[in-house]
Short mmCIF file of C-alpha atoms in Angstrom, two decimals:
data_model
loop_
_atom_site.label_atom_id
_atom_site.label_comp_id
_atom_site.label_asym_id
_atom_site.label_seq_id
_atom_site.Cartn_x
_atom_site.Cartn_y
_atom_site.Cartn_z
CA UNK R 1024 -78.11 -28.72 15.98
CA UNK R 1025 -76.22 -28.69 12.67
CA UNK R 1026 -77.29 -31.14 10.03
CA UNK R 1027 -74.80 -33.84 9.18
CA UNK R 1028 -76.05 -34.08 5.60
CA UNK R 1029 -75.49 -31.87 2.57
CA UNK R 1030 -78.24 -29.35 1.74
CA UNK R 1031 -78.14 -30.45 -1.91
CA UNK R 1032 -77.68 -34.22 -1.64
CA UNK R 1033 -77.55 -37.00 0.85
CA UNK R 1034 -73.78 -37.09 1.27
CA UNK R 1035 -72.16 -36.24 4.60
CA UNK R 1036 -71.58 -32.50 5.05
CA UNK R 1037 -68.01 -31.31 5.50
CA UNK R 1038 -68.73 -27.54 5.51
CA UNK R 1039 -71.03 -25.99 8.09
CA UNK R 1040 -71.56 -22.22 7.99
CA UNK R 1041 -73.90 -19.60 9.29
CA UNK R 1042 -74.59 -17.09 6.52
CA UNK R 1043 -76.30 -13.76 7.31
CA UNK R 1044 -78.06 -12.43 4.23
CA UNK R 1045 -80.49 -9.46 4.21
CA UNK R 1046 -80.90 -9.76 7.94
CA UNK R 1047 -81.76 -13.41 7.80
CA UNK R 1048 -79.52 -16.09 9.23
CA UNK R 1049 -79.14 -19.23 7.17
CA UNK R 1050 -77.40 -22.47 8.02
CA UNK R 1051 -75.39 -23.94 5.17
CA UNK R 1052 -74.30 -27.59 5.13
CA UNK R 1053 -72.35 -28.84 2.12
CA UNK R 1054 -70.69 -32.07 1.11
CA UNK R 1055 -67.18 -32.01 -0.33
CA UNK R 1056 -68.38 -31.95 -3.92
CA UNK R 1057 -70.95 -29.17 -3.49
CA UNK R 1058 -68.61 -27.15 -1.29
CA UNK R 1059 -65.95 -27.20 -4.03
CA UNK R 1060 -68.58 -26.30 -6.63
CA UNK R 1061 -69.54 -23.22 -4.61
CA UNK R 1062 -65.93 -22.07 -4.29
CA UNK R 1063 -65.05 -23.28 -0.79
CA UNK R 1064 -61.36 -24.22 -0.48
CA UNK R 1065 -61.04 -27.41 1.49
CA UNK R 1066 -57.83 -28.49 3.27
CA UNK R 1067 -56.07 -31.31 1.45
CA UNK R 1068 -56.27 -34.73 2.96
CA UNK R 1069 -53.45 -35.56 5.34
CA UNK R 1070 -52.40 -39.15 5.83
CA UNK R 1071 -53.07 -40.45 9.31
CA UNK R 1072 -49.45 -41.50 9.85
CA UNK R 1073 -48.33 -37.93 9.14
CA UNK R 1074 -50.69 -36.61 11.77
CA UNK R 1075 -49.40 -39.12 14.24
CA UNK R 1076 -45.79 -38.20 13.47
CA UNK R 1077 -46.54 -34.52 13.93
CA UNK R 1078 -48.33 -35.28 17.14
CA UNK R 1079 -45.40 -37.34 18.38
CA UNK R 1080 -42.68 -34.84 17.52
CA UNK R 1081 -44.70 -31.72 18.25
CA UNK R 1082 -45.25 -28.80 15.98
CA UNK R 1083 -42.81 -28.37 13.09
CA UNK R 1084 -39.95 -26.02 13.89
CA UNK R 1085 -40.69 -22.57 12.60
CA UNK R 1086 -37.91 -20.31 13.81
CA UNK R 1087 -34.30 -20.58 12.63
CA UNK R 1088 -33.19 -21.19 16.20
CA UNK R 1089 -35.57 -24.11 16.58
CA UNK R 1090 -34.33 -25.62 13.32
CA UNK R 1091 -30.73 -25.58 14.55
CA UNK R 1092 -31.69 -27.82 17.44
CA UNK R 1093 -32.36 -30.71 15.06
CA UNK R 1094 -29.45 -33.13 15.57
CA UNK R 1095 -27.64 -34.06 12.38
CA UNK R 1096 -26.66 -37.70 12.12
CA UNK R 1097 -24.64 -39.56 9.50
CA UNK R 1098 -27.15 -41.30 7.24
CA UNK R 1099 -24.77 -44.22 6.77
CA UNK R 1100 -23.79 -45.05 10.34
CA UNK R 1101 -26.00 -42.86 12.53
CA UNK R 1102 -23.16 -41.12 14.33
CA UNK R 1103 -23.71 -37.51 15.43
CA UNK R 1104 -21.14 -34.72 15.68
CA UNK R 1105 -21.67 -34.65 19.44
CA UNK R 1106 -20.76 -38.36 19.62
CA UNK R 1107 -17.68 -37.73 17.50
CA UNK R 1108 -16.59 -34.95 19.83
CA UNK R 1109 -17.25 -37.18 22.83
CA UNK R 1110 -15.47 -40.32 21.61
CA UNK R 1111 -12.98 -38.76 19.21
CA UNK R 1112 -14.00 -41.37 16.66
CA UNK R 1113 -15.93 -41.12 13.41
CA UNK R 1114 -18.29 -43.97 12.59
CA UNK R 1115 -17.61 -44.43 8.90
CA UNK R 1116 -15.96 -42.89 5.86
CA UNK R 1117 -19.16 -40.97 5.03
CA UNK R 1118 -18.94 -39.10 8.34
CA UNK R 1119 -16.09 -37.11 6.77
CA UNK R 1120 -18.53 -35.79 4.15
CA UNK R 1121 -21.57 -35.48 6.43
CA UNK R 1122 -19.75 -33.46 9.07
CA UNK R 1123 -17.17 -31.78 6.83
CA UNK R 1124 -17.96 -28.29 8.15
CA UNK R 1125 -17.78 -29.26 11.80
CA UNK R 1126 -14.83 -31.59 11.32
CA UNK R 1127 -12.62 -29.14 9.50
CA UNK R 1128 -11.84 -27.04 12.57
CA UNK R 1129 -11.41 -30.18 14.67
CA UNK R 1130 -8.97 -31.68 12.18
CA UNK R 1131 -7.09 -28.41 11.75
CA UNK R 1132 -6.57 -28.26 15.50
CA UNK R 1133 -5.33 -31.86 15.61
CA UNK R 1134 -3.16 -31.50 12.51
CA UNK R 1135 -1.36 -28.19 13.13
CA UNK R 1136 -3.62 -26.28 10.76
CA UNK R 1137 -3.45 -28.74 7.86
CA UNK R 1138 -6.75 -29.37 6.09
CA UNK R 1139 -5.93 -31.35 2.97
CA UNK R 1140 -3.95 -34.44 2.06
CA UNK R 1141 -0.54 -34.40 0.42
CA UNK R 1142 0.89 -37.83 0.01
CA UNK R 1143 0.37 -41.30 -1.23
CA UNK R 1144 -2.79 -42.15 -3.15
CA UNK R 1145 -4.19 -45.64 -3.46
CA UNK R 1146 -4.17 -47.63 -6.68
CA UNK R 1147 -7.69 -46.71 -7.82
CA UNK R 1148 -6.93 -43.02 -7.55
CA UNK R 1149 -3.67 -43.41 -9.41
CA UNK R 1150 -5.42 -45.38 -12.14
CA UNK R 1151 -8.05 -42.68 -12.50
CA UNK R 1152 -5.34 -40.06 -12.88
CA UNK R 1153 -3.52 -42.22 -15.43
CA UNK R 1154 -6.73 -42.77 -17.42
CA UNK R 1155 -7.41 -39.06 -17.42
CA UNK R 1156 -3.92 -38.43 -18.76
CA UNK R 1157 -4.32 -41.11 -21.45
CA UNK R 1158 -7.66 -39.73 -22.58
CA UNK R 1159 -6.28 -36.19 -22.78
CA UNK R 1160 -3.44 -37.49 -24.93
CA UNK R 1161 -5.77 -39.48 -27.20
CA UNK R 1162 -8.06 -36.47 -27.71
CA UNK R 1163 -5.09 -34.28 -28.57
CA UNK R 1164 -3.79 -36.88 -31.03
CA UNK R 1165 -7.25 -37.16 -32.59
CA UNK R 1166 -7.28 -33.43 -33.11
CA UNK R 1167 -3.85 -33.58 -34.74
CA UNK R 1168 -4.86 -36.52 -36.93
CA UNK R 1169 -7.98 -34.73 -38.20
CA UNK R 1170 -5.99 -31.56 -38.86
CA UNK R 1171 -3.43 -33.60 -40.80
CA UNK R 1172 -6.25 -35.36 -42.67
CA UNK R 1173 -5.06 -38.76 -41.38
CA UNK R 1174 -8.58 -40.16 -41.33
CA UNK R 1175 -7.69 -43.80 -40.78
CA UNK R 1176 -5.59 -42.93 -37.73
CA UNK R 1177 -8.30 -40.56 -36.53
CA UNK R 1178 -10.90 -43.35 -36.75
CA UNK R 1179 -8.74 -45.67 -34.66
CA UNK R 1180 -8.17 -42.96 -32.08
CA UNK R 1181 -11.90 -42.23 -31.97
CA UNK R 1182 -12.63 -45.94 -31.45
CA UNK R 1183 -10.12 -46.04 -28.60
CA UNK R 1184 -11.69 -43.03 -26.90
CA UNK R 1185 -15.13 -44.53 -27.24
CA UNK R 1186 -13.94 -47.84 -25.85
CA UNK R 1187 -12.77 -45.98 -22.77
CA UNK R 1188 -16.14 -44.27 -22.53
CA UNK R 1189 -18.04 -47.54 -22.92
CA UNK R 1190 -15.97 -49.11 -20.20
CA UNK R 1191 -16.86 -46.22 -17.91
CA UNK R 1192 -13.22 -45.38 -17.66
CA UNK R 1193 -13.60 -41.70 -18.23
CA UNK R 1194 -16.00 -38.89 -18.86
CA UNK R 1195 -16.19 -38.01 -22.56
CA UNK M 83 7.35 -67.72 18.60
CA UNK M 84 9.92 -68.65 21.21
CA UNK M 85 8.95 -66.70 24.24
CA UNK M 86 12.14 -67.43 26.15
CA UNK M 87 13.87 -65.20 23.62
CA UNK M 88 13.38 -61.65 22.43
CA UNK M 89 12.40 -61.05 18.83
CA UNK M 90 15.13 -59.77 16.53
CA UNK M 91 13.98 -56.20 16.83
CA UNK M 92 13.84 -56.29 20.63
CA UNK M 93 17.35 -57.50 21.40
CA UNK M 94 18.99 -54.13 21.89
CA UNK M 95 21.20 -54.34 18.83
CA UNK M 96 21.09 -52.09 15.80
CA UNK M 97 22.40 -48.65 14.85
CA UNK M 98 22.51 -46.15 17.73
CA UNK M 99 21.28 -49.00 19.93
CA UNK M 100 22.70 -47.33 23.03
CA UNK M 101 19.83 -44.84 22.81
CA UNK M 102 17.40 -46.11 20.17
CA UNK M 103 16.05 -49.46 21.28
CA UNK M 104 13.78 -49.93 18.29
CA UNK M 105 12.12 -48.23 15.34
CA UNK M 106 8.55 -48.65 14.19
CA UNK M 107 6.39 -47.42 11.34
CA UNK M 108 2.65 -47.94 11.53
CA UNK M 109 -0.04 -47.40 8.91
CA UNK M 110 -3.77 -47.05 9.59
CA UNK M 111 -6.09 -48.18 6.79
CA UNK M 112 -9.83 -48.83 6.49
CA UNK M 113 -11.76 -50.80 3.91
CA UNK M 114 -14.09 -48.74 1.74
CA UNK M 115 -17.77 -49.56 2.15
CA UNK M 116 -17.56 -50.85 5.72
CA UNK M 117 -18.37 -48.81 8.82
CA UNK M 118 -15.31 -48.12 10.95
CA UNK M 119 -14.65 -50.71 13.63
CA UNK M 120 -16.44 -48.79 16.38
CA UNK M 121 -19.71 -48.88 14.37
CA UNK M 122 -19.28 -52.23 12.63
CA UNK M 123 -21.48 -55.21 13.51
CA UNK M 124 -19.97 -58.58 14.42
CA UNK M 125 -20.70 -60.01 10.93
CA UNK M 126 -19.10 -56.94 9.34
CA UNK M 127 -16.02 -57.37 11.51
CA UNK M 128 -15.84 -61.03 10.53
CA UNK M 129 -16.05 -60.04 6.89
CA UNK M 130 -13.24 -57.49 7.29
CA UNK M 131 -11.01 -60.18 8.81
CA UNK M 132 -11.90 -62.56 5.98
CA UNK M 133 -11.13 -59.94 3.33
CA UNK M 134 -7.78 -58.99 4.84
CA UNK M 135 -6.80 -62.65 5.19
CA UNK M 136 -7.65 -63.22 1.55
CA UNK M 137 -5.86 -60.08 0.34
CA UNK M 138 -2.82 -60.08 -1.90
CA UNK M 139 0.15 -60.34 0.45
CA UNK M 140 3.73 -60.25 -0.83
CA UNK M 141 4.76 -63.80 -1.76
CA UNK M 142 7.26 -64.24 1.05
CA UNK M 143 4.67 -63.25 3.64
CA UNK M 144 1.69 -65.05 2.17
CA UNK M 145 3.20 -68.42 3.06
CA UNK M 146 4.73 -67.53 6.39
CA UNK M 147 2.32 -65.20 8.19
CA UNK M 148 0.83 -66.57 11.39
CA UNK M 149 -2.78 -65.57 11.98
CA UNK M 150 -4.05 -65.39 15.53
CA UNK M 151 -7.77 -65.24 16.21
CA UNK M 152 -7.56 -62.78 19.09
CA UNK M 153 -11.23 -63.16 19.97
CA UNK M 154 -10.69 -66.82 20.78
CA UNK M 155 -7.18 -66.54 22.19
CA UNK M 156 -6.67 -67.04 25.92
CA UNK M 157 -5.95 -64.07 28.16
CA UNK M 158 -2.38 -65.23 28.68
CA UNK M 159 -1.74 -65.52 24.93
CA UNK M 160 -3.17 -62.06 24.35
CA UNK M 161 -0.98 -60.65 27.11
CA UNK M 162 2.10 -62.36 25.65
CA UNK M 163 1.40 -60.51 22.38
CA UNK M 164 0.99 -57.20 24.23
CA UNK M 165 4.26 -57.70 26.10
CA UNK M 166 6.01 -58.43 22.81
CA UNK M 167 4.52 -55.20 21.38
CA UNK M 168 2.74 -57.12 18.62
CA UNK M 169 -0.74 -55.97 19.60
CA UNK M 170 -2.03 -53.04 21.64
CA UNK M 171 -3.53 -53.35 25.10
CA UNK M 172 -6.83 -51.99 23.76
CA UNK M 173 -6.85 -54.67 21.06
CA UNK M 174 -6.11 -57.43 23.58
CA UNK M 175 -8.95 -56.35 25.87
CA UNK M 176 -11.74 -56.16 23.26
CA UNK M 177 -14.35 -58.89 22.87
CA UNK M 178 -15.46 -58.62 19.24
CA UNK M 179 -14.14 -60.42 16.14
CA UNK M 180 -10.53 -59.43 15.50
CA UNK M 181 -7.28 -61.03 14.41
CA UNK M 182 -3.61 -60.32 14.06
CA UNK M 183 -1.13 -61.49 11.45
CA UNK M 184 2.46 -61.85 12.61
CA UNK M 185 5.57 -62.59 10.58
CA UNK M 186 7.78 -65.41 11.93
CA UNK M 187 10.54 -62.99 12.95
CA UNK M 188 7.95 -60.68 14.59
CA UNK M 189 9.11 -57.64 12.62
CA UNK M 190 5.64 -57.28 11.12
CA UNK M 191 2.23 -57.37 12.69
CA UNK M 192 -1.12 -56.45 11.19
CA UNK M 193 -3.97 -55.94 13.61
CA UNK M 194 -7.37 -56.33 11.98
CA UNK M 195 -10.26 -54.51 13.69
CA UNK M 196 -8.29 -52.47 16.16
CA UNK M 197 -9.35 -48.79 16.07
CA UNK M 198 -9.09 -49.02 12.28
CA UNK M 199 -9.69 -52.04 10.08
CA UNK M 200 -5.95 -52.43 9.54
CA UNK M 201 -3.12 -51.34 11.75
CA UNK M 202 0.06 -52.42 9.99
CA UNK M 203 3.32 -52.10 11.87
CA UNK M 204 6.90 -52.87 10.90
CA UNK M 205 9.58 -53.00 13.59
CA UNK M 206 13.37 -53.02 13.58
CA UNK M 207 16.09 -52.98 16.21
CA UNK M 208 17.92 -49.68 16.68
CA UNK M 209 17.58 -46.58 14.54
CA UNK M 210 16.34 -48.19 11.34
CA UNK M 211 13.26 -46.19 10.47
CA UNK M 212 14.27 -46.20 6.80
CA UNK M 213 14.04 -49.99 6.64
CA UNK M 214 10.64 -49.91 8.36
CA UNK M 215 9.46 -47.18 5.99
CA UNK M 216 10.51 -49.09 2.86
CA UNK M 217 9.10 -52.41 4.07
CA UNK M 218 5.72 -50.98 4.99
CA UNK M 219 5.39 -49.23 1.64
CA UNK M 220 5.94 -52.53 -0.18
CA UNK M 221 3.28 -54.18 1.95
CA UNK M 222 0.83 -51.30 1.54
CA UNK M 223 1.24 -51.38 -2.25
CA UNK M 224 0.69 -55.10 -2.28
CA UNK M 225 -2.44 -55.03 -0.12
CA UNK M 226 -4.05 -52.23 -2.10
CA UNK M 227 -3.96 -54.46 -5.19
CA UNK M 228 -6.84 -56.40 -3.71
CA UNK M 229 -8.30 -54.14 -1.02
CA UNK M 230 -10.06 -50.82 -1.61
CA UNK M 231 -8.98 -48.46 1.12
CA UNK M 232 -11.28 -45.64 2.25
CA UNK M 233 -9.74 -42.52 0.71
CA UNK M 234 -10.71 -39.07 -0.50
CA UNK M 235 -8.48 -36.62 -2.33
CA UNK M 236 -9.31 -33.98 0.30
CA UNK M 237 -8.58 -35.95 3.48
CA UNK M 238 -6.40 -38.79 2.19
CA UNK M 239 -6.72 -42.18 3.90
CA UNK M 240 -9.77 -42.01 6.14
CA UNK M 241 -9.35 -43.18 9.72
CA UNK M 242 -11.70 -43.53 12.67
CA UNK M 243 -9.77 -40.90 14.62
CA UNK M 244 -9.06 -37.66 12.75
CA UNK M 245 -5.59 -37.54 14.36
CA UNK M 246 -4.53 -40.29 11.92
CA UNK M 247 -6.24 -39.03 8.77
CA UNK M 248 -4.21 -38.25 5.67
CA UNK M 249 -1.16 -40.47 5.40
CA UNK M 250 -2.30 -42.62 8.33
CA UNK M 251 1.37 -43.01 9.18
CA UNK M 252 2.98 -43.04 12.60
CA UNK M 253 6.77 -43.09 12.80
CA UNK M 254 8.10 -43.90 16.21
CA UNK M 255 11.22 -44.82 18.10
CA UNK M 256 11.61 -46.36 21.52
CA UNK M 257 14.32 -44.36 23.22
CA UNK M 258 16.26 -45.08 26.38
CA UNK M 259 16.87 -41.68 27.95
CA UNK M 260 18.29 -42.18 31.46
CA UNK M 261 20.91 -39.48 30.86
CA UNK M 262 18.33 -36.82 30.12
CA UNK M 263 16.27 -37.98 33.10
CA UNK M 264 19.18 -37.87 35.52
CA UNK M 265 20.29 -34.44 34.33
CA UNK M 266 16.71 -33.13 34.62
CA UNK M 267 16.61 -32.32 30.93
CA UNK M 268 13.70 -34.61 30.16
CA UNK M 269 11.04 -31.96 30.74
CA UNK M 270 12.78 -29.78 28.15
CA UNK M 271 12.53 -32.69 25.75
CA UNK M 272 8.84 -33.05 26.47
CA UNK M 273 8.21 -29.35 25.91
CA UNK M 274 10.25 -29.29 22.70
CA UNK M 275 8.45 -32.41 21.49
CA UNK M 276 5.09 -30.77 22.11
CA UNK M 277 6.14 -27.68 20.17
CA UNK M 278 7.25 -29.91 17.30
CA UNK M 279 3.94 -31.82 17.32
CA UNK M 280 5.53 -35.00 18.58
CA UNK M 281 3.94 -37.39 21.06
CA UNK M 282 5.98 -38.75 23.97
CA UNK M 283 4.53 -41.91 25.43
CA UNK M 284 5.48 -44.78 27.69
CA UNK M 285 6.88 -48.24 27.16
CA UNK M 286 3.65 -49.72 25.78
CA UNK M 287 2.67 -46.74 23.65
CA UNK M 288 -0.56 -44.80 23.95
CA UNK M 289 -1.90 -44.50 27.46
CA UNK M 290 1.04 -46.31 29.05
CA UNK M 291 3.40 -45.01 31.69
CA UNK M 292 7.07 -44.35 31.33
CA UNK M 293 8.91 -47.30 32.85
CA UNK M 294 12.67 -47.53 33.19
CA UNK M 295 13.32 -44.28 31.31
CA UNK M 296 11.96 -45.71 28.05
CA UNK M 297 10.09 -43.18 25.96
CA UNK M 298 8.22 -43.79 22.75
CA UNK M 299 8.45 -40.69 20.57
CA UNK M 300 6.29 -40.36 17.46
CA UNK M 301 4.89 -37.86 14.97
CA UNK M 302 1.43 -36.49 15.64
CA UNK M 303 0.85 -34.81 12.29
CA UNK M 304 -0.39 -37.07 9.51
CA UNK M 305 -2.08 -34.54 7.23
CA UNK M 306 -0.74 -31.83 4.93
CA UNK M 307 2.67 -33.42 4.50
CA UNK M 308 3.80 -36.36 2.42
CA UNK M 309 5.01 -39.59 3.99
CA UNK M 310 8.50 -38.81 2.73
CA UNK M 311 8.50 -35.32 4.31
CA UNK M 312 7.29 -36.72 7.61
CA UNK M 313 9.93 -39.42 7.46
CA UNK M 314 12.78 -37.07 6.52
CA UNK M 315 11.98 -34.68 9.34
CA UNK M 316 11.46 -37.37 11.95
CA UNK M 317 14.30 -39.73 11.09
CA UNK M 318 16.92 -37.23 10.07
CA UNK M 319 16.19 -34.40 12.45
CA UNK M 320 14.13 -35.50 15.45
CA UNK M 321 15.76 -38.86 16.14
CA UNK M 322 19.29 -37.64 15.38
CA UNK M 323 18.84 -34.65 17.68
CA UNK M 324 17.47 -36.75 20.53
CA UNK M 325 20.28 -39.29 20.22
CA UNK M 326 22.88 -36.49 20.33
CA UNK M 327 21.12 -34.87 23.28
CA UNK M 328 21.04 -38.11 25.30
CA UNK M 329 24.68 -38.91 24.53
CA UNK M 330 25.71 -35.41 25.59
CA UNK M 331 23.81 -35.85 28.85
CA UNK M 332 25.47 -39.22 29.49
CA UNK M 333 28.86 -37.67 28.77
CA UNK M 334 28.23 -34.88 31.26
CA UNK M 335 27.09 -37.39 33.87
CA UNK M 336 30.17 -39.57 33.50
CA UNK M 337 32.55 -36.59 33.55
CA UNK M 338 30.93 -34.75 36.43
CA UNK M 339 29.42 -37.55 38.48
CA UNK M 340 31.14 -40.75 37.40
CA UNK M 341 31.07 -42.30 40.86
CA UNK M 342 27.41 -41.44 41.28
CA UNK M 343 26.60 -43.16 37.98
CA UNK M 344 28.69 -46.21 38.91
CA UNK M 345 27.01 -46.42 42.29
CA UNK M 346 23.59 -46.23 40.72
CA UNK M 347 24.39 -48.88 38.12
CA UNK M 348 26.12 -51.35 40.44
CA UNK M 349 23.63 -50.84 43.26
CA UNK M 350 20.89 -51.81 40.77
CA UNK M 351 22.87 -54.82 39.63
CA UNK M 352 23.44 -55.81 43.25
CA UNK M 353 19.73 -55.73 44.04
CA UNK M 354 18.85 -57.69 40.90
CA UNK M 355 21.44 -60.34 41.82
CA UNK M 356 20.29 -60.59 45.42
CA UNK M 357 16.60 -59.71 45.71
CA UNK M 358 14.09 -62.40 46.70
CA UNK M 359 11.00 -60.46 45.70
CA UNK M 360 10.68 -58.23 42.65
CA UNK M 361 7.74 -56.44 41.06
CA UNK M 362 7.78 -55.99 37.28
CA UNK M 363 8.11 -52.21 37.64
CA UNK M 364 11.03 -52.46 40.06
CA UNK M 365 12.78 -54.99 37.84
CA UNK M 366 12.32 -52.71 34.81
CA UNK M 367 13.64 -49.71 36.70
CA UNK M 368 16.72 -51.56 37.91
CA UNK M 369 17.38 -53.22 34.56
CA UNK M 370 17.20 -49.78 32.95
CA UNK M 371 20.07 -48.64 35.19
CA UNK M 372 22.07 -51.73 34.31
CA UNK M 373 21.44 -51.04 30.64
CA UNK M 374 22.91 -47.57 31.05
CA UNK M 375 25.96 -49.11 32.72
CA UNK M 376 26.41 -51.65 29.92
CA UNK M 377 26.09 -48.95 27.21
CA UNK M 378 28.60 -46.72 29.02
CA UNK M 379 31.04 -49.61 29.45
CA UNK M 380 30.77 -49.46 33.27
CA UNK M 381 29.48 -53.03 33.50
CA UNK M 382 31.50 -55.71 31.76
CA UNK M 383 30.00 -58.99 32.92
CA UNK M 384 26.47 -58.49 31.60
CA UNK M 385 25.62 -58.11 27.93
CA UNK M 386 22.88 -56.03 26.36
CA UNK M 387 21.08 -59.10 24.97
CA UNK M 388 20.63 -60.50 28.50
CA UNK M 389 19.26 -57.20 29.78
CA UNK M 390 16.80 -57.03 26.92
CA UNK M 391 15.74 -60.62 27.35
CA UNK M 392 14.99 -59.87 31.00
CA UNK M 393 12.99 -56.76 30.12
CA UNK M 394 10.63 -59.18 28.40
CA UNK M 395 10.81 -62.13 30.75
CA UNK M 396 9.95 -60.15 33.88
CA UNK M 397 6.56 -59.21 32.40
CA UNK M 398 3.69 -61.18 34.02
CA UNK M 399 2.48 -63.22 31.05
CA UNK M 400 6.00 -64.20 29.92
CA UNK M 401 6.96 -65.07 33.46
CA UNK M 402 3.89 -67.26 33.95
CA UNK M 403 4.48 -69.21 30.75
CA UNK M 404 8.22 -69.52 31.23
CA UNK M 405 7.96 -70.80 34.76
CA UNK M 406 4.70 -72.63 34.13
CA UNK M 407 3.16 -71.09 37.19
CA UNK M 408 -0.50 -70.51 37.89
CA UNK M 409 0.26 -67.71 40.32
CA UNK M 410 -1.59 -64.42 40.15
CA UNK M 411 0.36 -61.32 39.13
CA UNK M 412 0.83 -60.19 42.75
CA UNK M 413 2.30 -63.56 43.73
CA UNK M 414 4.85 -63.62 40.95
CA UNK M 415 7.43 -61.48 42.77
CA UNK M 416 9.40 -64.41 44.13
CA UNK M 417 9.38 -66.26 40.81
CA UNK M 418 10.53 -63.08 39.05
CA UNK M 419 13.36 -62.43 41.50
CA UNK M 420 14.61 -66.01 41.13
CA UNK M 421 14.60 -65.80 37.34
CA UNK M 422 16.46 -62.48 37.32
CA UNK M 423 18.98 -63.58 39.94
CA UNK M 424 19.88 -66.69 37.97
CA UNK M 425 20.10 -64.86 34.65
CA UNK M 426 22.53 -62.31 36.10
CA UNK M 427 24.70 -64.82 37.94
CA UNK M 428 23.49 -63.85 41.41
CA UNK M 429 23.14 -66.13 44.39
#
């Protein structure tokens, strides 16, 4: 019967081995500390909840085919592509990003092959485009002002560009 | 709302009114940050209604819009709104928080929490898609001042159903096509419409049956073309072609089978003036024939406004309210026949 205590101390043994040396069989019982000291590699501790999860869901998928069976759901609303195909309805705006690959062919079929928007843009988008245009113009004018050695004008232009940056209006 | 009368866009007047009963433009919009209606919780739906009600509406509308809490409305009120084409059947039948805003002249309705957070529709009598198109753009621009609509540069305005994504616009006309039906040309129209990516639906839109030779024709494509392109093609080519086609068919009918047409029209009028029991479908079918006769000048003692008023008044909810009856739909036939007979001067 194996000992439940370490051969070198009184701590519980975690390694139990039979070692055959010069024809003699020896039992080795080591605690965690002494096992590490003698070069045994111990498995890292695994949280209990992780074990339970693995038990509940079965072994982790190893093959590519098994991985594909994992159902992808929108992290925002929980809708799956299968549900979208079944109901014809997406659950939220983020579904368009989550399922972009699967949706593209579906949308192309519904929209006579079209797969991008041409048309009206809402205010926020228009404002962003206008800000981008303004910034481009200001940067160009700054460049011209510096070239023309108009330092006072250049300083004002620089301030204006930085104000836009501070306000988060554009990427500088 | 005076339910003994049609709304101004339903009275059969307007350009090309002999064929085009009405024009409609509808926009689908969703609020950024909220799940679409089919995944939204009741509190989220309430919040969407609250936000749309508090949005920046054009000044003239802000004061005059009538808001109806559809969740709390009675079944008869909801059905009245369906029959007046101000809400969809699907919207009327739901049981979660939802509302509709209606302009006093009923040319505008905004359903909140239908399939999308907002379904905005503008209606006009006759072939007046241009007016609808302009009016809805003004409203859309006004609302977006205070509402962030779900949008990406790739897909445009995001909608619950991908068939609306992009512009979210649906242009449609309600057409009266008895000529094409009688000359057996209607299937050709359906096939051509399919090839041109147009939807052909019934009197109450999606999922409804064709009654009385009324067909709702609309664009199906909403992505990859601008609103203006969609409008130009639909209004200037599709509608114009269909109007010409129907008029040609009516002309052929009158030239080749004038007596047959007259018999059909006056037989219908005779039944409507004499019948003691009428179902809504039969009344619609017969009124449709009378409408053809009026438009062709073969009936002189009935005007188009009366025919259109009856199209509305023979519907169950309107009939119940007008006659203040508690009868079930199946028992309304006598009440309906009496109303029609009196309106058309029968005995």
